[in-house]
């Protein structure tokens, strides 16, 4: 989207202060009298009061195991857990809540898909197509699978600006390509990949696509049916939900054909020592006592997000990113890494002559929480010849004041090391 169409936060119909008031962690001082500018949202977001209170209420009043008890509490917990699944189905516009599998997060979702669907779809001599911007979570499980079955990994490169080389995609989808796994939004560059186009091109060659939605679920309205994604996985903790919970959405025909991921209680239909038959979706993929409280908390987070005015939130996030980009470009010696025209919420940058870790340490003392390092994308940073970057990542509750706080901190960094 061209920069000129971005409304400023002042004109957008979005009350950021009211939103901030929902997030108690944002109001604190870190160190003495040093207010917090929390700019590490790509790592994990803060949690709003409704989510915190929902977890509290579950453990105070409702705690019980699900799917097994005849008693009142267990029935209530089961109902709440299944209601959360429905909220997540609405959040993704999934056709059926049965296609929502609760996982520990994106990493577990990708491991689930690689070790079940992957084992079915990928054979010796096949190729698994990834991109150069993938998070380690969307590389290592596929490498493990490739080693197990004798397949190879192919990598779609990125440009200097951090866009995918879409021109190379059709040629890289060969008769041997068994599947493609790709992030919707890059956690290091902020690039929004043209996912609908990518999936169209892949499907034209009958290649299923696994989407890592860890960074898109918190920032873009996601519609798995419009995308036609075969799988879409994400983590709750980056989208105002609890840690230790996430979602793996899959197309019904895949989920039904796939073998279970883990064996145990809750995923069976009948067990004998001779043979076990498995339960229906989604329980086939949820062995053992699930993370009940956090699933319910994630349902609350999804409802909270769906209640926001998305157009206004997105306009606000775009305006803050644009402002931060302009301000950062004006800091002496700073170079932004990732300048694709279609970006969201992530600003990675380096100083010519200052190590990211040194900068991060000074920023921390100024109350500015950023991440430094390789952001679990070592191959990508190698592509850019960098050991790491400083990454400021934004959420809907961040403001221009947070950006100013960052820029003041960077001026201090310049002063100390320059
Ligand atoms: N993929 C991407 C693009 C990510 O940003 C992250 C989190 N940094 C992950 C995967 C892994 O998510 P989690 O650690 O919550 O499993």
PDB file of N, CA, C and O in Angstrom, residues 137-166:
ATOM      1  N   UNK A 137      11.630 -22.583  13.282  1.00  0.00           N
ATOM      2  CA  UNK A 137      10.499 -23.515  13.503  1.00  0.00           C
ATOM      3  C   UNK A 137       9.917 -24.031  12.203  1.00  0.00           C
ATOM      4  O   UNK A 137       9.247 -25.066  12.193  1.00  0.00           O
ATOM      5  N   UNK A 138      10.106 -23.254  11.137  1.00  0.00           N
ATOM      6  CA  UNK A 138       9.565 -23.692   9.840  1.00  0.00           C
ATOM      7  C   UNK A 138      10.697 -24.168   8.921  1.00  0.00           C
ATOM      8  O   UNK A 138      10.531 -24.223   7.713  1.00  0.00           O
ATOM      9  N   UNK A 139      11.813 -24.495   9.514  1.00  0.00           N
ATOM     10  CA  UNK A 139      12.921 -25.096   8.764  1.00  0.00           C
ATOM     11  C   UNK A 139      13.252 -26.472   9.358  1.00  0.00           C
ATOM     12  O   UNK A 139      13.196 -27.499   8.669  1.00  0.00           O
ATOM     13  N   UNK A 140      13.532 -26.464  10.665  1.00  0.00           N
ATOM     14  CA  UNK A 140      14.087 -27.680  11.291  1.00  0.00           C
ATOM     15  C   UNK A 140      13.131 -28.885  11.202  1.00  0.00           C
ATOM     16  O   UNK A 140      13.581 -29.981  10.845  1.00  0.00           O
ATOM     17  N   UNK A 141      11.823 -28.727  11.477  1.00  0.00           N
ATOM     18  CA  UNK A 141      10.962 -29.915  11.371  1.00  0.00           C
ATOM     19  C   UNK A 141      10.973 -30.511   9.961  1.00  0.00           C
ATOM     20  O   UNK A 141      10.918 -31.734   9.798  1.00  0.00           O
ATOM     21  N   UNK A 142      11.082 -29.665   8.951  1.00  0.00           N
ATOM     22  CA  UNK A 142      11.093 -30.164   7.563  1.00  0.00           C
ATOM     23  C   UNK A 142      12.419 -30.824   7.236  1.00  0.00           C
ATOM     24  O   UNK A 142      12.476 -31.808   6.496  1.00  0.00           O
ATOM     25  N   UNK A 143      13.504 -30.288   7.809  1.00  0.00           N
ATOM     26  CA  UNK A 143      14.808 -30.946   7.622  1.00  0.00           C
ATOM     27  C   UNK A 143      14.794 -32.325   8.265  1.00  0.00           C
ATOM     28  O   UNK A 143      15.328 -33.287   7.705  1.00  0.00           O
ATOM     29  N   UNK A 144      14.196 -32.412   9.446  1.00  0.00           N
ATOM     30  CA  UNK A 144      14.134 -33.713  10.127  1.00  0.00           C
ATOM     31  C   UNK A 144      13.349 -34.704   9.281  1.00  0.00           C
ATOM     32  O   UNK A 144      13.751 -35.862   9.112  1.00  0.00           O
ATOM     33  N   UNK A 145      12.227 -34.225   8.716  1.00  0.00           N
ATOM     34  CA  UNK A 145      11.416 -35.093   7.856  1.00  0.00           C
ATOM     35  C   UNK A 145      12.202 -35.499   6.603  1.00  0.00           C
ATOM     36  O   UNK A 145      12.213 -36.675   6.220  1.00  0.00           O
ATOM     37  N   UNK A 146      12.872 -34.526   5.993  1.00  0.00           N
ATOM     38  CA  UNK A 146      13.635 -34.800   4.770  1.00  0.00           C
ATOM     39  C   UNK A 146      14.700 -35.866   5.034  1.00  0.00           C
ATOM     40  O   UNK A 146      14.889 -36.789   4.231  1.00  0.00           O
ATOM     41  N   UNK A 147      15.351 -35.758   6.190  1.00  0.00           N
ATOM     42  CA  UNK A 147      16.373 -36.762   6.534  1.00  0.00           C
ATOM     43  C   UNK A 147      15.756 -38.141   6.706  1.00  0.00           C
ATOM     44  O   UNK A 147      16.300 -39.137   6.251  1.00  0.00           O
ATOM     45  N   UNK A 148      14.581 -38.156   7.359  1.00  0.00           N
ATOM     46  CA  UNK A 148      13.944 -39.452   7.631  1.00  0.00           C
ATOM     47  C   UNK A 148      13.524 -40.157   6.348  1.00  0.00           C
ATOM     48  O   UNK A 148      13.658 -41.367   6.227  1.00  0.00           O
ATOM     49  N   UNK A 149      13.008 -39.403   5.370  1.00  0.00           N
ATOM     50  CA  UNK A 149      12.428 -40.071   4.186  1.00  0.00           C
ATOM     51  C   UNK A 149      13.337 -39.978   2.955  1.00  0.00           C
ATOM     52  O   UNK A 149      13.021 -40.571   1.932  1.00  0.00           O
ATOM     53  N   UNK A 150      14.425 -39.240   3.041  1.00  0.00           N
ATOM     54  CA  UNK A 150      15.310 -39.111   1.871  1.00  0.00           C
ATOM     55  C   UNK A 150      14.819 -38.061   0.884  1.00  0.00           C
ATOM     56  O   UNK A 150      14.959 -38.214  -0.327  1.00  0.00           O
ATOM     57  N   UNK A 151      14.221 -37.003   1.397  1.00  0.00           N
ATOM     58  CA  UNK A 151      13.784 -35.881   0.538  1.00  0.00           C
ATOM     59  C   UNK A 151      14.813 -34.754   0.634  1.00  0.00           C
ATOM     60  O   UNK A 151      15.767 -34.841   1.407  1.00  0.00           O
ATOM     61  N   UNK A 152      14.615 -33.692  -0.162  1.00  0.00           N
ATOM     62  CA  UNK A 152      15.546 -32.561  -0.079  1.00  0.00           C
ATOM     63  C   UNK A 152      14.770 -31.268   0.177  1.00  0.00           C
ATOM     64  O   UNK A 152      13.562 -31.183  -0.079  1.00  0.00           O
ATOM     65  N   UNK A 153      15.500 -30.268   0.677  1.00  0.00           N
ATOM     66  CA  UNK A 153      14.910 -28.959   0.967  1.00  0.00           C
ATOM     67  C   UNK A 153      15.315 -27.994  -0.148  1.00  0.00           C
ATOM     68  O   UNK A 153      16.498 -27.895  -0.489  1.00  0.00           O
ATOM     69  N   UNK A 154      14.336 -27.306  -0.718  1.00  0.00           N
ATOM     70  CA  UNK A 154      14.610 -26.249  -1.709  1.00  0.00           C
ATOM     71  C   UNK A 154      14.211 -24.916  -1.080  1.00  0.00           C
ATOM     72  O   UNK A 154      13.274 -24.879  -0.264  1.00  0.00           O
ATOM     73  N   UNK A 155      14.884 -23.839  -1.496  1.00  0.00           N
ATOM     74  CA  UNK A 155      14.671 -22.556  -0.805  1.00  0.00           C
ATOM     75  C   UNK A 155      14.409 -21.436  -1.808  1.00  0.00           C
ATOM     76  O   UNK A 155      15.272 -21.109  -2.636  1.00  0.00           O
ATOM     77  N   UNK A 156      13.235 -20.833  -1.711  1.00  0.00           N
ATOM     78  CA  UNK A 156      12.903 -19.665  -2.543  1.00  0.00           C
ATOM     79  C   UNK A 156      13.626 -18.441  -1.958  1.00  0.00           C
ATOM     80  O   UNK A 156      13.421 -18.101  -0.784  1.00  0.00           O
ATOM     81  N   UNK A 157      14.472 -17.775  -2.755  1.00  0.00           N
ATOM     82  CA  UNK A 157      15.267 -16.660  -2.197  1.00  0.00           C
ATOM     83  C   UNK A 157      14.449 -15.390  -1.974  1.00  0.00           C
ATOM     84  O   UNK A 157      13.331 -15.253  -2.487  1.00  0.00           O
ATOM     85  N   UNK A 158      15.067 -14.455  -1.242  1.00  0.00           N
ATOM     86  CA  UNK A 158      14.474 -13.124  -1.045  1.00  0.00           C
ATOM     87  C   UNK A 158      15.351 -12.081  -1.752  1.00  0.00           C
ATOM     88  O   UNK A 158      16.526 -12.316  -2.022  1.00  0.00           O
ATOM     89  N   UNK A 159      14.747 -10.935  -2.017  1.00  0.00           N
ATOM     90  CA  UNK A 159      15.490  -9.828  -2.635  1.00  0.00           C
ATOM     91  C   UNK A 159      16.239  -9.045  -1.551  1.00  0.00           C
ATOM     92  O   UNK A 159      16.022  -9.271  -0.351  1.00  0.00           O
ATOM     93  N   UNK A 160      17.035  -8.073  -1.963  1.00  0.00           N
ATOM     94  CA  UNK A 160      17.753  -7.229  -1.000  1.00  0.00           C
ATOM     95  C   UNK A 160      16.780  -6.486  -0.084  1.00  0.00           C
ATOM     96  O   UNK A 160      17.097  -6.206   1.065  1.00  0.00           O
ATOM     97  N   UNK A 161      15.594  -6.152  -0.608  1.00  0.00           N
ATOM     98  CA  UNK A 161      14.614  -5.412   0.206  1.00  0.00           C
ATOM     99  C   UNK A 161      13.823  -6.316   1.143  1.00  0.00           C
ATOM    100  O   UNK A 161      13.075  -5.833   1.980  1.00  0.00           O
ATOM    101  N   UNK A 162      13.931  -7.632   0.923  1.00  0.00           N
ATOM    102  CA  UNK A 162      13.216  -8.541   1.815  1.00  0.00           C
ATOM    103  C   UNK A 162      11.884  -9.016   1.265  1.00  0.00           C
ATOM    104  O   UNK A 162      10.991  -9.380   2.031  1.00  0.00           O
ATOM    105  N   UNK A 163      11.783  -9.019  -0.076  1.00  0.00           N
ATOM    106  CA  UNK A 163      10.580  -9.592  -0.690  1.00  0.00           C
ATOM    107  C   UNK A 163      10.931 -10.957  -1.261  1.00  0.00           C
ATOM    108  O   UNK A 163      12.078 -11.188  -1.670  1.00  0.00           O
ATOM    109  N   UNK A 164       9.924 -11.828  -1.365  1.00  0.00           N
ATOM    110  CA  UNK A 164      10.187 -13.130  -1.984  1.00  0.00           C
ATOM    111  C   UNK A 164      10.406 -12.957  -3.481  1.00  0.00           C
ATOM    112  O   UNK A 164       9.769 -12.098  -4.105  1.00  0.00           O
ATOM    113  N   UNK A 165      11.275 -13.773  -4.049  1.00  0.00           N
ATOM    114  CA  UNK A 165      11.501 -13.762  -5.494  1.00  0.00           C
ATOM    115  C   UNK A 165      10.341 -14.513  -6.159  1.00  0.00           C
ATOM    116  O   UNK A 165      10.486 -15.661  -6.571  1.00  0.00           O
ATOM    117  N   UNK A 166       9.185 -13.814  -6.260  1.00  0.00           N
ATOM    118  CA  UNK A 166       7.985 -14.454  -6.820  1.00  0.00           C
ATOM    119  C   UNK A 166       8.214 -14.910  -8.256  1.00  0.00           C
ATOM    120  O   UNK A 166       7.591 -15.853  -8.718  1.00  0.00           O
TER     121      UNK A 166
END
